[in-house]
Coordinates of C-alpha atoms in Angstrom, one line a residue:
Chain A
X211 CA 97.2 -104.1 -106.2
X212 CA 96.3 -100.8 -106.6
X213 CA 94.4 -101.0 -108.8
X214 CA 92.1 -103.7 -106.9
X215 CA 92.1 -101.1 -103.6
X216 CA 90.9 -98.4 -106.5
X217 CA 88.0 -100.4 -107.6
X218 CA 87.1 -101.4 -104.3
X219 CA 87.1 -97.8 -102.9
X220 CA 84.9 -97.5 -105.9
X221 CA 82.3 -99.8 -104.9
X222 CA 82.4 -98.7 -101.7
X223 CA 81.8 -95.1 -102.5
X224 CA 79.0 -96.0 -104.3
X225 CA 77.2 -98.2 -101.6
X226 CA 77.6 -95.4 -99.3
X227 CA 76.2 -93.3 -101.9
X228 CA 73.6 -95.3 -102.3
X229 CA 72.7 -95.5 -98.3
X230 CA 72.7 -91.6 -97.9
X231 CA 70.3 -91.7 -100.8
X232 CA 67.7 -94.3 -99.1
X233 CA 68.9 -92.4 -95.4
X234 CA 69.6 -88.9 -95.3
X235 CA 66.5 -87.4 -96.5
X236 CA 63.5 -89.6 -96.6
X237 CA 60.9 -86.8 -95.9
X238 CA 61.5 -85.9 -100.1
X239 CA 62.2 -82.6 -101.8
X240 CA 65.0 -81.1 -103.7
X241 CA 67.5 -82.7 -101.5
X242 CA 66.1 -86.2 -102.0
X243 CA 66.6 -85.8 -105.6
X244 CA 70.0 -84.4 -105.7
X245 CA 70.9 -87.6 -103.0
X246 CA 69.4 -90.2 -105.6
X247 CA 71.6 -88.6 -108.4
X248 CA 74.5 -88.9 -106.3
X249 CA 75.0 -92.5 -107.2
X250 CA 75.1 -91.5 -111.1
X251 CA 77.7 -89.2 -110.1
X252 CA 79.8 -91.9 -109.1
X253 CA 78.9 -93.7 -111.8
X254 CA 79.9 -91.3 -114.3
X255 CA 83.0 -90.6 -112.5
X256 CA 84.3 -94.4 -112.4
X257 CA 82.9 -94.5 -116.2
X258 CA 86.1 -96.3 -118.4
X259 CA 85.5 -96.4 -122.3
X260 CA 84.9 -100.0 -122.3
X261 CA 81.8 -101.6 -119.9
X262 CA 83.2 -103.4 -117.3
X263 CA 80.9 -106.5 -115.9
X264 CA 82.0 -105.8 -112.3
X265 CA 80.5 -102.1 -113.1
X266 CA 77.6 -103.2 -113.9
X267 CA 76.8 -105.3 -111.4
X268 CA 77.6 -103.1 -108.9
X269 CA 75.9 -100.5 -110.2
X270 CA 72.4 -102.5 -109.9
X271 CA 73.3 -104.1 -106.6
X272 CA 74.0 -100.0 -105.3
X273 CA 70.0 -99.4 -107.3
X274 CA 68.5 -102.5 -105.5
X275 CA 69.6 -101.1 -101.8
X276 CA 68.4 -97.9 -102.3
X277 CA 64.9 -99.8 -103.8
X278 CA 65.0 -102.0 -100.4
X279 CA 65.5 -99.7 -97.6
X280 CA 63.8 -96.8 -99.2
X281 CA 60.6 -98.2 -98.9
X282 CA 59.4 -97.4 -103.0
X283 CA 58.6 -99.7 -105.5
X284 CA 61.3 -102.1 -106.0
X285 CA 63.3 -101.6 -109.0
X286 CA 63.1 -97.8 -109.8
X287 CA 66.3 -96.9 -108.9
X288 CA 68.0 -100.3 -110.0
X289 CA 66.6 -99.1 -113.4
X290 CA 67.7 -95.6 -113.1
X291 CA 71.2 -96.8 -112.0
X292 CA 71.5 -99.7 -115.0
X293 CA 70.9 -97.0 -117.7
X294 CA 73.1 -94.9 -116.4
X295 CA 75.6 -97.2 -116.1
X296 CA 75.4 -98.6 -119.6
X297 CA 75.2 -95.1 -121.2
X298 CA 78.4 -93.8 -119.0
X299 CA 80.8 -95.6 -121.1
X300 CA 79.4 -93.4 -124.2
X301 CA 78.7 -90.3 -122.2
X302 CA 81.7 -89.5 -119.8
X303 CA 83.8 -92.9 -120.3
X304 CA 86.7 -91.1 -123.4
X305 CA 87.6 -87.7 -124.4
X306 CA 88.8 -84.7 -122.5
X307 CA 87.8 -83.8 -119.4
X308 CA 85.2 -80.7 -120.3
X309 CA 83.8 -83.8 -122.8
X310 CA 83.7 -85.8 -119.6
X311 CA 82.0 -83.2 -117.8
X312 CA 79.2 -82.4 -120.4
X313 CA 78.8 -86.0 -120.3
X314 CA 78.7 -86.2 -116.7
X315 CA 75.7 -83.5 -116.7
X316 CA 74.0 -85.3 -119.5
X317 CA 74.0 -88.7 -117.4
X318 CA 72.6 -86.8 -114.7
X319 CA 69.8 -85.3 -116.9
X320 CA 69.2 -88.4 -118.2
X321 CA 69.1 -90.6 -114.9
X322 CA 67.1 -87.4 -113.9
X323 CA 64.3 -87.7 -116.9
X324 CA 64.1 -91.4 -116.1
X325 CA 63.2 -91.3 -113.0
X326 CA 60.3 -88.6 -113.3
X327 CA 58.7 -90.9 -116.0
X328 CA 58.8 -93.8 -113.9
X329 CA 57.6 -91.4 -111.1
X330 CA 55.1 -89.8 -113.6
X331 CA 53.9 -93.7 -114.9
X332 CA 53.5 -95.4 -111.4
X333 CA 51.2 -92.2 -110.6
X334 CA 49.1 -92.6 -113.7
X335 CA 48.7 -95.4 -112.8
X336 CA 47.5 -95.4 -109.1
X337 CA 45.2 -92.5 -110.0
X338 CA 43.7 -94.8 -112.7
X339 CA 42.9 -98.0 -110.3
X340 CA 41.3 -95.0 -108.1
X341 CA 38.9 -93.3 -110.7
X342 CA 38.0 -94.1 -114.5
X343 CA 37.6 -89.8 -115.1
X344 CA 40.0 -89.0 -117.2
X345 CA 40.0 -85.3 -116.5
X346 CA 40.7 -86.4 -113.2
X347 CA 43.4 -88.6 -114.1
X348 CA 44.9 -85.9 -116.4
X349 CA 45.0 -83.2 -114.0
X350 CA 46.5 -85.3 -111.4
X351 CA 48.7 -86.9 -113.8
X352 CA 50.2 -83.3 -115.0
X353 CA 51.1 -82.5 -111.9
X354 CA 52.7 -85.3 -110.7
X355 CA 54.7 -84.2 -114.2
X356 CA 55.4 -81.0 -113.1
X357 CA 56.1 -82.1 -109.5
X358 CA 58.8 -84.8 -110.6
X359 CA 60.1 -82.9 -113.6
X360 CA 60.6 -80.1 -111.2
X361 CA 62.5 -82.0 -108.4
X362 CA 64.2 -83.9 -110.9
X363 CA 65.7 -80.8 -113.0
X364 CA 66.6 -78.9 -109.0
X365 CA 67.9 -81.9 -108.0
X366 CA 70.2 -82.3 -110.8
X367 CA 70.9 -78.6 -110.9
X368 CA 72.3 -78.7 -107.3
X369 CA 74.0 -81.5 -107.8
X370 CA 75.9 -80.5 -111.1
X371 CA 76.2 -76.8 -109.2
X372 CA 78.2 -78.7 -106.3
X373 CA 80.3 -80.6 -108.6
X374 CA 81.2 -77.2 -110.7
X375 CA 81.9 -75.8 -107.1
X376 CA 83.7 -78.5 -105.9
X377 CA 86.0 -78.5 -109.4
X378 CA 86.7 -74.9 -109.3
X379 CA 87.6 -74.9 -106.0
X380 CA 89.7 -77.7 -106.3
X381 CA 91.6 -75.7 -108.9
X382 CA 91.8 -72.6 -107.7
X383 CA 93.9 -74.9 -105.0
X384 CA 95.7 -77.0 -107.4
X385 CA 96.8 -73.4 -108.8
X386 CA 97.8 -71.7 -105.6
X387 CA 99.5 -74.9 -104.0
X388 CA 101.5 -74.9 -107.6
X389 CA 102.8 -71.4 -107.9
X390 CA 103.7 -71.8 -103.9
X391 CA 105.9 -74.9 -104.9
X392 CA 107.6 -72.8 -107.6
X393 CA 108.2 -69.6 -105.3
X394 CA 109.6 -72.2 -102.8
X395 CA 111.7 -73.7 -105.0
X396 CA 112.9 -70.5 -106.2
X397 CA 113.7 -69.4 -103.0
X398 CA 115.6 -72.4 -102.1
X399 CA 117.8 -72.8 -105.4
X400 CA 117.3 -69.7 -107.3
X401 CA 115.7 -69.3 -110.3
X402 CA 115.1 -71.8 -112.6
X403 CA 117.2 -71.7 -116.1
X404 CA 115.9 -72.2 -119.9
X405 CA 117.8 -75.7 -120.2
X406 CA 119.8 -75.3 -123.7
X407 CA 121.0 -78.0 -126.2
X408 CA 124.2 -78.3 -126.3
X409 CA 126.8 -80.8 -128.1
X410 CA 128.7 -83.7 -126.1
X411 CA 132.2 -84.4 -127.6
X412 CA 130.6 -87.3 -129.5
X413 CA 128.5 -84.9 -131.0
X414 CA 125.1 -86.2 -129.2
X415 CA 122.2 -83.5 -128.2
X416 CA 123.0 -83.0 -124.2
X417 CA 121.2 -80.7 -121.9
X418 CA 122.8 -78.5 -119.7
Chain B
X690 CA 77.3 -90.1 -140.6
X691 CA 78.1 -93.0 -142.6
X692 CA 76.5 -95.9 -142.1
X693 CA 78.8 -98.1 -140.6
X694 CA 79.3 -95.4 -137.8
X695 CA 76.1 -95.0 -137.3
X696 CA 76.0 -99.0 -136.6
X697 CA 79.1 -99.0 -134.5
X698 CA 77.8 -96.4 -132.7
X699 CA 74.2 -97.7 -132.3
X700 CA 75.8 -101.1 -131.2
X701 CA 78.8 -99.6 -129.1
X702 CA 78.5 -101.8 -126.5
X703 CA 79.4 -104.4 -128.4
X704 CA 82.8 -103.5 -128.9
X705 CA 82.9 -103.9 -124.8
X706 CA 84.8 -106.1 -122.7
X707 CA 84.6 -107.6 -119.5
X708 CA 87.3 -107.7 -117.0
X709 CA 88.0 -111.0 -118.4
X710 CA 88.1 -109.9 -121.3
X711 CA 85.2 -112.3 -122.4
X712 CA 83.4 -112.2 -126.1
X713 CA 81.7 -108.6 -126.6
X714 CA 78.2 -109.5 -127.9
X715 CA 78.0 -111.7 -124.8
X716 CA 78.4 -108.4 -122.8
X717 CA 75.9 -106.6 -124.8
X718 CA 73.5 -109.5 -124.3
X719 CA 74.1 -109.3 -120.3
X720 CA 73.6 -105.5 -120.2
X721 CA 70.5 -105.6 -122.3
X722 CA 69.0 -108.8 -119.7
X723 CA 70.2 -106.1 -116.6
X724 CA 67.9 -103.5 -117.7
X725 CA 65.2 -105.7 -119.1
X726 CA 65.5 -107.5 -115.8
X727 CA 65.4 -104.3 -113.4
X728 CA 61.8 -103.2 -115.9
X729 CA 60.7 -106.2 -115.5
X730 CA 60.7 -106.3 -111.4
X731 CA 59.5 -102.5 -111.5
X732 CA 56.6 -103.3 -114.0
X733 CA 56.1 -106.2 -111.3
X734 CA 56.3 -104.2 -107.9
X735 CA 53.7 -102.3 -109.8
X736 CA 51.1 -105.2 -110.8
X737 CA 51.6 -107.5 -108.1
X738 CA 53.4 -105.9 -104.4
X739 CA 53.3 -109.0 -102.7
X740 CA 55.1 -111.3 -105.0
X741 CA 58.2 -108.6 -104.7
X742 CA 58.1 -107.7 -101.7
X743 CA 60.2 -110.5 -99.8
X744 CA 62.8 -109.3 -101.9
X745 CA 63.1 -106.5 -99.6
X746 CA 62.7 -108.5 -96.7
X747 CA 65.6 -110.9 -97.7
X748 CA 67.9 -108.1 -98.7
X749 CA 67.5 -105.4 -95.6
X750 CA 66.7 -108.0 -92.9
X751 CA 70.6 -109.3 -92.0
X752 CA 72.0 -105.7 -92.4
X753 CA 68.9 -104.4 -89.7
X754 CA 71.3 -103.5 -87.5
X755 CA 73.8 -102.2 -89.1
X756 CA 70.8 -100.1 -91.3
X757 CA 70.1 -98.4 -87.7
X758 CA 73.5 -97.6 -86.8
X759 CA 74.0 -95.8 -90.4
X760 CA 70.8 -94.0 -90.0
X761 CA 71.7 -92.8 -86.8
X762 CA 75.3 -91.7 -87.5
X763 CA 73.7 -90.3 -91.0
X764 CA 70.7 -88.1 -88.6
X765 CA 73.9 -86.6 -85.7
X766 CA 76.0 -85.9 -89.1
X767 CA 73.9 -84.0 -91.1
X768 CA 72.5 -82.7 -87.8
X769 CA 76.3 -81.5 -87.3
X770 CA 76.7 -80.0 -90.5
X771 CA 73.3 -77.8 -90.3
X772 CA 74.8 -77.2 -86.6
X773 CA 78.2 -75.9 -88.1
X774 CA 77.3 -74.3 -91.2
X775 CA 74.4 -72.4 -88.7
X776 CA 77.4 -71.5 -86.8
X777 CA 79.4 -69.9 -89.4
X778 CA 76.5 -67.7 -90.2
X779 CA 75.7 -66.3 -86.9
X780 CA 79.2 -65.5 -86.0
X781 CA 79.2 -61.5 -85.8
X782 CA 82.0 -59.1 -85.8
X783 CA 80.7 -57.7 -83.3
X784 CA 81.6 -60.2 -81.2
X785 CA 84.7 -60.5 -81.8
X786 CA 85.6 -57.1 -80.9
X787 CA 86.4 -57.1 -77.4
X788 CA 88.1 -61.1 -77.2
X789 CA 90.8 -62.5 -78.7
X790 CA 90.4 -64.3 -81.7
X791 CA 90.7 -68.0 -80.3
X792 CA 89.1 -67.0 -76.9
X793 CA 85.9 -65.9 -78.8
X794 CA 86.2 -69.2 -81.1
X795 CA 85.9 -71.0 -78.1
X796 CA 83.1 -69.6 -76.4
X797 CA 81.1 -69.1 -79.8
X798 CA 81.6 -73.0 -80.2
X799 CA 80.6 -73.4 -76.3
X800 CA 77.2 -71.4 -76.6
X801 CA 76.7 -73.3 -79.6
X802 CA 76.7 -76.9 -78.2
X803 CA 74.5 -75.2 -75.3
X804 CA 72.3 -73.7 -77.5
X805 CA 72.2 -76.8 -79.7
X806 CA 71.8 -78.9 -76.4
X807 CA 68.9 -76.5 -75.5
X808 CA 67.3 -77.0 -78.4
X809 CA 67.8 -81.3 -78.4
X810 CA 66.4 -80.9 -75.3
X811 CA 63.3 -78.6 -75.5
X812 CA 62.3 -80.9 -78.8
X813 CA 62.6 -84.2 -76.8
X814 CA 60.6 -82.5 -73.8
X815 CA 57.7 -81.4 -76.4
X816 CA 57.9 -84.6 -77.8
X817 CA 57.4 -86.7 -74.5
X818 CA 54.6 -83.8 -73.6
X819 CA 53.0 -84.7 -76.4
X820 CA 53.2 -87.9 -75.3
X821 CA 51.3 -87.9 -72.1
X822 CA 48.2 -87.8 -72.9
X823 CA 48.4 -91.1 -75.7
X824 CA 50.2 -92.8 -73.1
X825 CA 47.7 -91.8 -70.5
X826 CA 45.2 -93.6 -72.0
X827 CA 44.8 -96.7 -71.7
X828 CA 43.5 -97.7 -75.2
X829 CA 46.9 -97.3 -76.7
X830 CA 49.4 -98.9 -76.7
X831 CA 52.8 -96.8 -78.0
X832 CA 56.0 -98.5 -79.3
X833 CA 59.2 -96.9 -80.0
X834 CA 60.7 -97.7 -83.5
X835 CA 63.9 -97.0 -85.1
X836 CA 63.3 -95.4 -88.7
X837 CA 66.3 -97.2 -90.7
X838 CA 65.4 -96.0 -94.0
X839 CA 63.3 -93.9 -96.4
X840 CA 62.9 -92.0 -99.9
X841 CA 60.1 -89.4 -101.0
X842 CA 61.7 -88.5 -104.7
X843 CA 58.4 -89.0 -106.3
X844 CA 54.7 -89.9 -105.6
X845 CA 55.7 -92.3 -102.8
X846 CA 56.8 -90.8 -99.3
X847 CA 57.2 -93.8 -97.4
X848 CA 59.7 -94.8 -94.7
X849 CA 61.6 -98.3 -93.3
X850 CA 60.8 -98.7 -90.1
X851 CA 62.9 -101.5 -88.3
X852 CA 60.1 -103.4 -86.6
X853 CA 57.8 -106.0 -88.2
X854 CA 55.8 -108.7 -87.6
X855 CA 57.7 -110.9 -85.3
X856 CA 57.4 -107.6 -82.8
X857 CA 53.5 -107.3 -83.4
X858 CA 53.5 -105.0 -86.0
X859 CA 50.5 -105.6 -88.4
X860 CA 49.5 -103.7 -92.0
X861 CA 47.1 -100.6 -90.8
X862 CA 48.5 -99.3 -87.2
X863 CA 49.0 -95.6 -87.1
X864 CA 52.4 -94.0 -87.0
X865 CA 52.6 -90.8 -84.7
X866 CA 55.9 -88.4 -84.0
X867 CA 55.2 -86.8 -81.0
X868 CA 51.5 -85.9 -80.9
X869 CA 50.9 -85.8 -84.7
X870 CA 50.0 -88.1 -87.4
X871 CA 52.9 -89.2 -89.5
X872 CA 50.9 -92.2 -91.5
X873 CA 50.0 -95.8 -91.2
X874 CA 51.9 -99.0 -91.8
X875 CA 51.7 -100.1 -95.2
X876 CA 53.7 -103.6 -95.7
X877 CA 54.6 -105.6 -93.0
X878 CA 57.8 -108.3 -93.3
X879 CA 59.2 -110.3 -90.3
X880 CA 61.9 -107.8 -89.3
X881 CA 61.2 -104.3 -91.3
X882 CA 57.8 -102.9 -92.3
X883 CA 56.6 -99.7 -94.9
X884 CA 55.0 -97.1 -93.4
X885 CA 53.2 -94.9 -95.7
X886 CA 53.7 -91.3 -94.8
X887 CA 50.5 -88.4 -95.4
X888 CA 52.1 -87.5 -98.5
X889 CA 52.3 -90.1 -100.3
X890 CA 50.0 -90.9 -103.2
X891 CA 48.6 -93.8 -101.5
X892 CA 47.7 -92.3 -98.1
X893 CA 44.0 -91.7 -97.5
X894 CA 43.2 -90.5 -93.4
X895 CA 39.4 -89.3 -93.1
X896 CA 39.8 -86.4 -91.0
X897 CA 37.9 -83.2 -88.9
X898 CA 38.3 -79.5 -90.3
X899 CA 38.0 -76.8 -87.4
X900 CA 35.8 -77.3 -84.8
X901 CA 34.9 -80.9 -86.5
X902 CA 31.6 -79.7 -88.4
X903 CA 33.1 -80.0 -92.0
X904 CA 34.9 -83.9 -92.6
X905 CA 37.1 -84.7 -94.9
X906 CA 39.5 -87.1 -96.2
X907 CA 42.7 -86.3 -96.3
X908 CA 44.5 -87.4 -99.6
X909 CA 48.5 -87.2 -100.3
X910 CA 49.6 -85.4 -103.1
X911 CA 52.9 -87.2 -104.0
X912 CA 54.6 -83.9 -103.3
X913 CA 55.8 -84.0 -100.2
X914 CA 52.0 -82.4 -99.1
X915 CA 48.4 -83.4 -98.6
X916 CA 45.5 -82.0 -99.8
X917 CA 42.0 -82.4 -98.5
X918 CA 39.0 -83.9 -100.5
X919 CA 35.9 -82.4 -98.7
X920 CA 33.1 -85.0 -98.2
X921 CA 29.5 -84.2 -96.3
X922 CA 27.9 -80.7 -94.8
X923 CA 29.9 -77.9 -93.3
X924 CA 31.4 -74.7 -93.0
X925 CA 34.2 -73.9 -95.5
X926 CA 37.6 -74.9 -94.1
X927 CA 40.1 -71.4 -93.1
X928 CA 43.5 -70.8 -93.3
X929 CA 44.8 -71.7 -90.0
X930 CA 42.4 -74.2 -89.0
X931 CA 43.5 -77.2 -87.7
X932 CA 42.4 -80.6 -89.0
X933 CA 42.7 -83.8 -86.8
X934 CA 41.9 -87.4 -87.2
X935 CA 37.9 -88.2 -86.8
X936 CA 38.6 -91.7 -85.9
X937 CA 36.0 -92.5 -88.6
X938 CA 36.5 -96.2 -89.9
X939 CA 39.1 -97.4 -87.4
X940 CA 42.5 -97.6 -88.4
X941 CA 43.0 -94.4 -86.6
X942 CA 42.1 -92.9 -83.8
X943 CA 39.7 -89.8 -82.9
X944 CA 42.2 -86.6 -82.5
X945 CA 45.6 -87.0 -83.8
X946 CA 46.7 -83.7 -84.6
X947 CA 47.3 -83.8 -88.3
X948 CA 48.3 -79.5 -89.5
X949 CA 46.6 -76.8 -90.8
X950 CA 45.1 -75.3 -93.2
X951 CA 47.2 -73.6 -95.9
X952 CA 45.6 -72.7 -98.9
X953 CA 42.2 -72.8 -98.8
X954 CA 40.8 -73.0 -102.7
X955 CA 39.0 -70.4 -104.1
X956 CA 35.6 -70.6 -103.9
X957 CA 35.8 -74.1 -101.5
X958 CA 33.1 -75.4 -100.3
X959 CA 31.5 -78.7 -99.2
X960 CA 30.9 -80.2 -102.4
X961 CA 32.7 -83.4 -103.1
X962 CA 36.6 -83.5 -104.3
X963 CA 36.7 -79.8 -103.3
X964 CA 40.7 -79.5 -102.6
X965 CA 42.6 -77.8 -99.9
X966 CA 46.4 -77.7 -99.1
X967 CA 47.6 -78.5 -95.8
X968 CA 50.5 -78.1 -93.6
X969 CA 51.8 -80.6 -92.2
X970 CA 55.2 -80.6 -90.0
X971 CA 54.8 -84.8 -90.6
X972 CA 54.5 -84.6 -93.9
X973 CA 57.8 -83.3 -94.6
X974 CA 59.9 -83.6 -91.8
X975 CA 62.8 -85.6 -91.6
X976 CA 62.4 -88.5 -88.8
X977 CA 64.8 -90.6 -87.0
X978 CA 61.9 -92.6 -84.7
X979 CA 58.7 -92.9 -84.8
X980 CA 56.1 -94.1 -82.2
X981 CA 53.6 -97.0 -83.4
X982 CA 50.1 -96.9 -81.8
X983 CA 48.5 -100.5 -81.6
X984 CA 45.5 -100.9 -83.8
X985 CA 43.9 -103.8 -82.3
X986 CA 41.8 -101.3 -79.9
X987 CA 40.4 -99.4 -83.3
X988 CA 39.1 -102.4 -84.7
X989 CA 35.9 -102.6 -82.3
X990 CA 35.0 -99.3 -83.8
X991 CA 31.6 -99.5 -85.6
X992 CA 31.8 -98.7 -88.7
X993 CA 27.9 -98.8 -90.0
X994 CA 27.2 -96.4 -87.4
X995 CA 29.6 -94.1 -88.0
X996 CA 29.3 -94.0 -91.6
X997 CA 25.8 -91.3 -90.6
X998 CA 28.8 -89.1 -89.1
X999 CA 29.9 -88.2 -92.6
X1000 CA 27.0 -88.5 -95.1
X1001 CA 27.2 -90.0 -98.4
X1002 CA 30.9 -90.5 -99.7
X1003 CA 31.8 -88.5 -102.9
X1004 CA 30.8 -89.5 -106.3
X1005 CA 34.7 -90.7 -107.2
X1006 CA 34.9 -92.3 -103.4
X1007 CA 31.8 -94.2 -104.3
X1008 CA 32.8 -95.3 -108.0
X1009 CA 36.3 -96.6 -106.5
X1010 CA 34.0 -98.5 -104.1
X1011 CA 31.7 -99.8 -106.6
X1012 CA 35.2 -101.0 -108.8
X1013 CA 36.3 -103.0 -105.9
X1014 CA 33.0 -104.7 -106.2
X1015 CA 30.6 -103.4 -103.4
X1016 CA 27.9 -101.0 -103.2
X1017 CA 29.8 -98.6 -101.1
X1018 CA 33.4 -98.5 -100.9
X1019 CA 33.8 -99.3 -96.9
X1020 CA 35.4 -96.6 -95.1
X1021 CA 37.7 -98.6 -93.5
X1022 CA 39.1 -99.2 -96.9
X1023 CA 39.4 -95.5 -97.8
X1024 CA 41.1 -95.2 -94.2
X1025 CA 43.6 -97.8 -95.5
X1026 CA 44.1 -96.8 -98.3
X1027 CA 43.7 -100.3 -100.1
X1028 CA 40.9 -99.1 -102.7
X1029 CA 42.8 -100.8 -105.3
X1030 CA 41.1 -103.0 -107.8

């Protein structure tokens, strides 16, 4: 039971992840990016050693609204998403958690690079149905390059920066609300002894 | 690494399961079609638009509604959040100096909404100022349409607009916020349509530098910016100078304030391809609604007539004319930005 409410809150987070992408920020920029990554977040979050279908799935359904509403060419972020989600298992699925989190930044880098080739390739392309000079093409093409590389790398940047934010923060809190339990507890029944091992009458290891 | 890791690890996936705990190299199979599958409709979206693009159509169209009411609640919240975290940042000590901490809390957060109010209102009043004199005339006719979606991470800047052809909308009509040019429609579906903002990569508005000597055509750069391609005789464009729609080949019309100019290029002149950044509030800004100007009006323009307005198109202008097959690439095509093979 829980488990099913877990996964769904999964999904769910990452269709509303996926709507603030196509929503929040269509007029572009840095914060485009960062909201386009935020679905690989989840991803890499929810990302279990093994690949589960459901995942999957979900993941491209999540890539195909953000193609549909955003307006783009279909497919580029149901592409991004895909990848991401069949490389999460190996990148942030096992291990410890600061293995998790490198993982988690190299998903993001990775979802990151995708996309600005894809970005990079569809405006080779459309500058190459326009005009057959090449020097034309290859200026336009670089910096489309540098212009997608760029927003890919800040948008990526921010987003990892929030996360690290959002992680210390969160245990900075953990820490504080911790020691306050202990100090409260200490109040209330005094401090806490060393247990010791002691012997029962039958001999057997007790604690008291 | 040995070889059998190496293997293992090169085939990982295969030691997957499902939920259902079905075979593993049946799981690798299906994640391999996924992604071949998801190339496979980019690589087509790329060759062929039209043979995607009631994919869209059949995916956003039942959730139209429910698309607005997210974009709306996602515009007030992140129009909250700017509101609060603006707050917080103008909050002096000063202030606080001579109140009580909650009685200052209160009337900070009361001059806040006013100001915030204020300001909701003096943007709606420019807007509908703006207005007045497109709705004034006659020629146009405005609608008011609900943007329900949108994404500019790359060379396309394009927003969802949640009007389509059943309402009248048709591929080519000029989308204005307030008095300004925001772009054109791009696709149109039954329900939705694609507008095409000024800086996307496939926008192409032929436009008046300064006082309207020098013409242009006003190409966007895939980076949330536009940058002009000087075409015929006339004075160098400024900084500062504005640069407005010349109505030239009929999609849009004659004055439609566009921006400015930023960065003029060293050395510009009128020579073909010469480039020039602009500014452009409508290239950038975030929208909620736009206002859609009906083209049927711009169609009686005549376009052989006003091609002597602007000279001979440049040298790449004309080669992308001559690849789609004619002579000279028709200017309503550059306009449109359909000079695609």
């Amino acid at each position: 039971m829980i488990a099913t409410i877990s996964n769904l809150g999964r999904i769910a987070a990452l269709f509303g992840a996926s709507l603030i992408a196509a929503q929040v920020w269509p007029a572009g920029g840095v914060a485009a990016a960062a909201a386009g990554l935020l679905p690989v977040v989840l991803i890499g979050l929810a990302a279990r050693p093994t690949l589960t279908l459901h995942h999957l799935v979900v993941t491209c359904a999540a890539g195909l609204v953000v193609d549909c509403v955003s307006g783009g060419p279909l497919g580029q972020w149901a592409l991004v998403y895909a990848l991401a989600a069949a490389l999460a298992p190996r990148l942030a699925g096992s291990g410890s958690v600061s293995r998790k989190a490198c993982g988690l930044a190299g998903l993001v880098a990775m979802a990151a690079a995708v996309n600005a080739v894809i970005v990079v390739a569809f405006s080779i392309g459309h500058l190459g149905s326009m005009t057959s000079e090449l020097h034309v093409v290859a200026r336009d093409a670089g910096l489309a390059a540098w212009d997608a590389i760029r927003l890919a790398g800040l948008g990526a940047a921010t987003i990892l920066f929030t996360l690290t934010l959002i992680t210390i923060t969160g245990g900075v809190l953990a820490a504080i609300f911790a020691t306050s339990v202990r100090l409260l507890r200490a109040l209330v029944k005094g401090p806490v002894k060393d247990p010791v091992i002691g012997r029962s009458d039958g001999g057997a290891p007790t604690w008291r | 690494m040995s070889r059998d890791n190496a293997g293992s690890s090169r085939f990982w996936y295969r030691r997957s399961v499902t939920a259902v705990g079905a075979p593993t190299r049946a799981f690798g199979f299906l994640t391999r079609s996924v992604i071949i599958a998801t190339l496979g409709l980019l690589l087509m979206s790329k060759a062929n638009p039209s043979a995607v693009e009631p994919l869209r159509e059949a995916v956003v169209a039942p959730f139209r509604s429910v698309l607005t009411v997210t974009a709306g609640t996602m515009s007030s919240a992140i129009g909250l959040i700017a509101t609060t975290t603006g707050r917080l940042f103008a909050r002096d000590a000063r202030d606080r100096r001579h109140v009580s901490p909650s009685e200052n809390g209160g009337m900070t957060a009361h001059i806040a909404d006013l100001q915030r109010e204020i300001a909701d209102l003096k943007r709606e009043n420019s807007g509908l100022r703006a207005l007045v004199p497109l709705a004034g005339n006659r020629a146009y006719n405005l609608k008011s349409v609900f943007v329900i979606g949108g994404s500019a991470t790359g060379a396309s800047s394009r927003v969802l607009i949640a009007a389509g052809r059943d309402d009248g909308i048709r591929p080519g009509y000029p989308v204005v916020m307030g008095n300004r040019l925001l772009g054109r429609v791009h696709h149109v579906h039954a329900a939705t349509a694609v507008v095409v903002r000024l800086a996307d990569r496939l926008s192409r508005v032929p436009v008046m530098v300064g006082a309207g000597e020098t013409r242009a055509l006003l190409v966007g750069n895939g980076a949330g910016g536009a940058t002009l391609e000087l075409i015929g005789q006339g004075p160098a464009p400024r900084a500062g100078d504005p640069v407005v729609t010349s109505g030239i080949g009929g999609v849009f019309p004659r004055g439609l304030m566009i921006g400015r100019v930023f960065a003029p290029e060293d050395g510009a002149s009128t020579n073909a391809a010469t480039r020039v950044s602009i500014d452009s509030e409508a290239a950038y800004e975030p929208v909620a609604g736009v206002m859609m100007i009906d083209g049927a009006v711009f169609d009686q323009v005549d376009l052989p007539g006003r091609q002597s307005e602007i000279g001979k198109p440049s040298p790449r202008l004309a080669e992308a004319g001559a690849r789609t097959g004619s002579a000279m690439l028709s200017l309503r095509s550059i306009a449109a930005g359909v000079a695609r093979p």
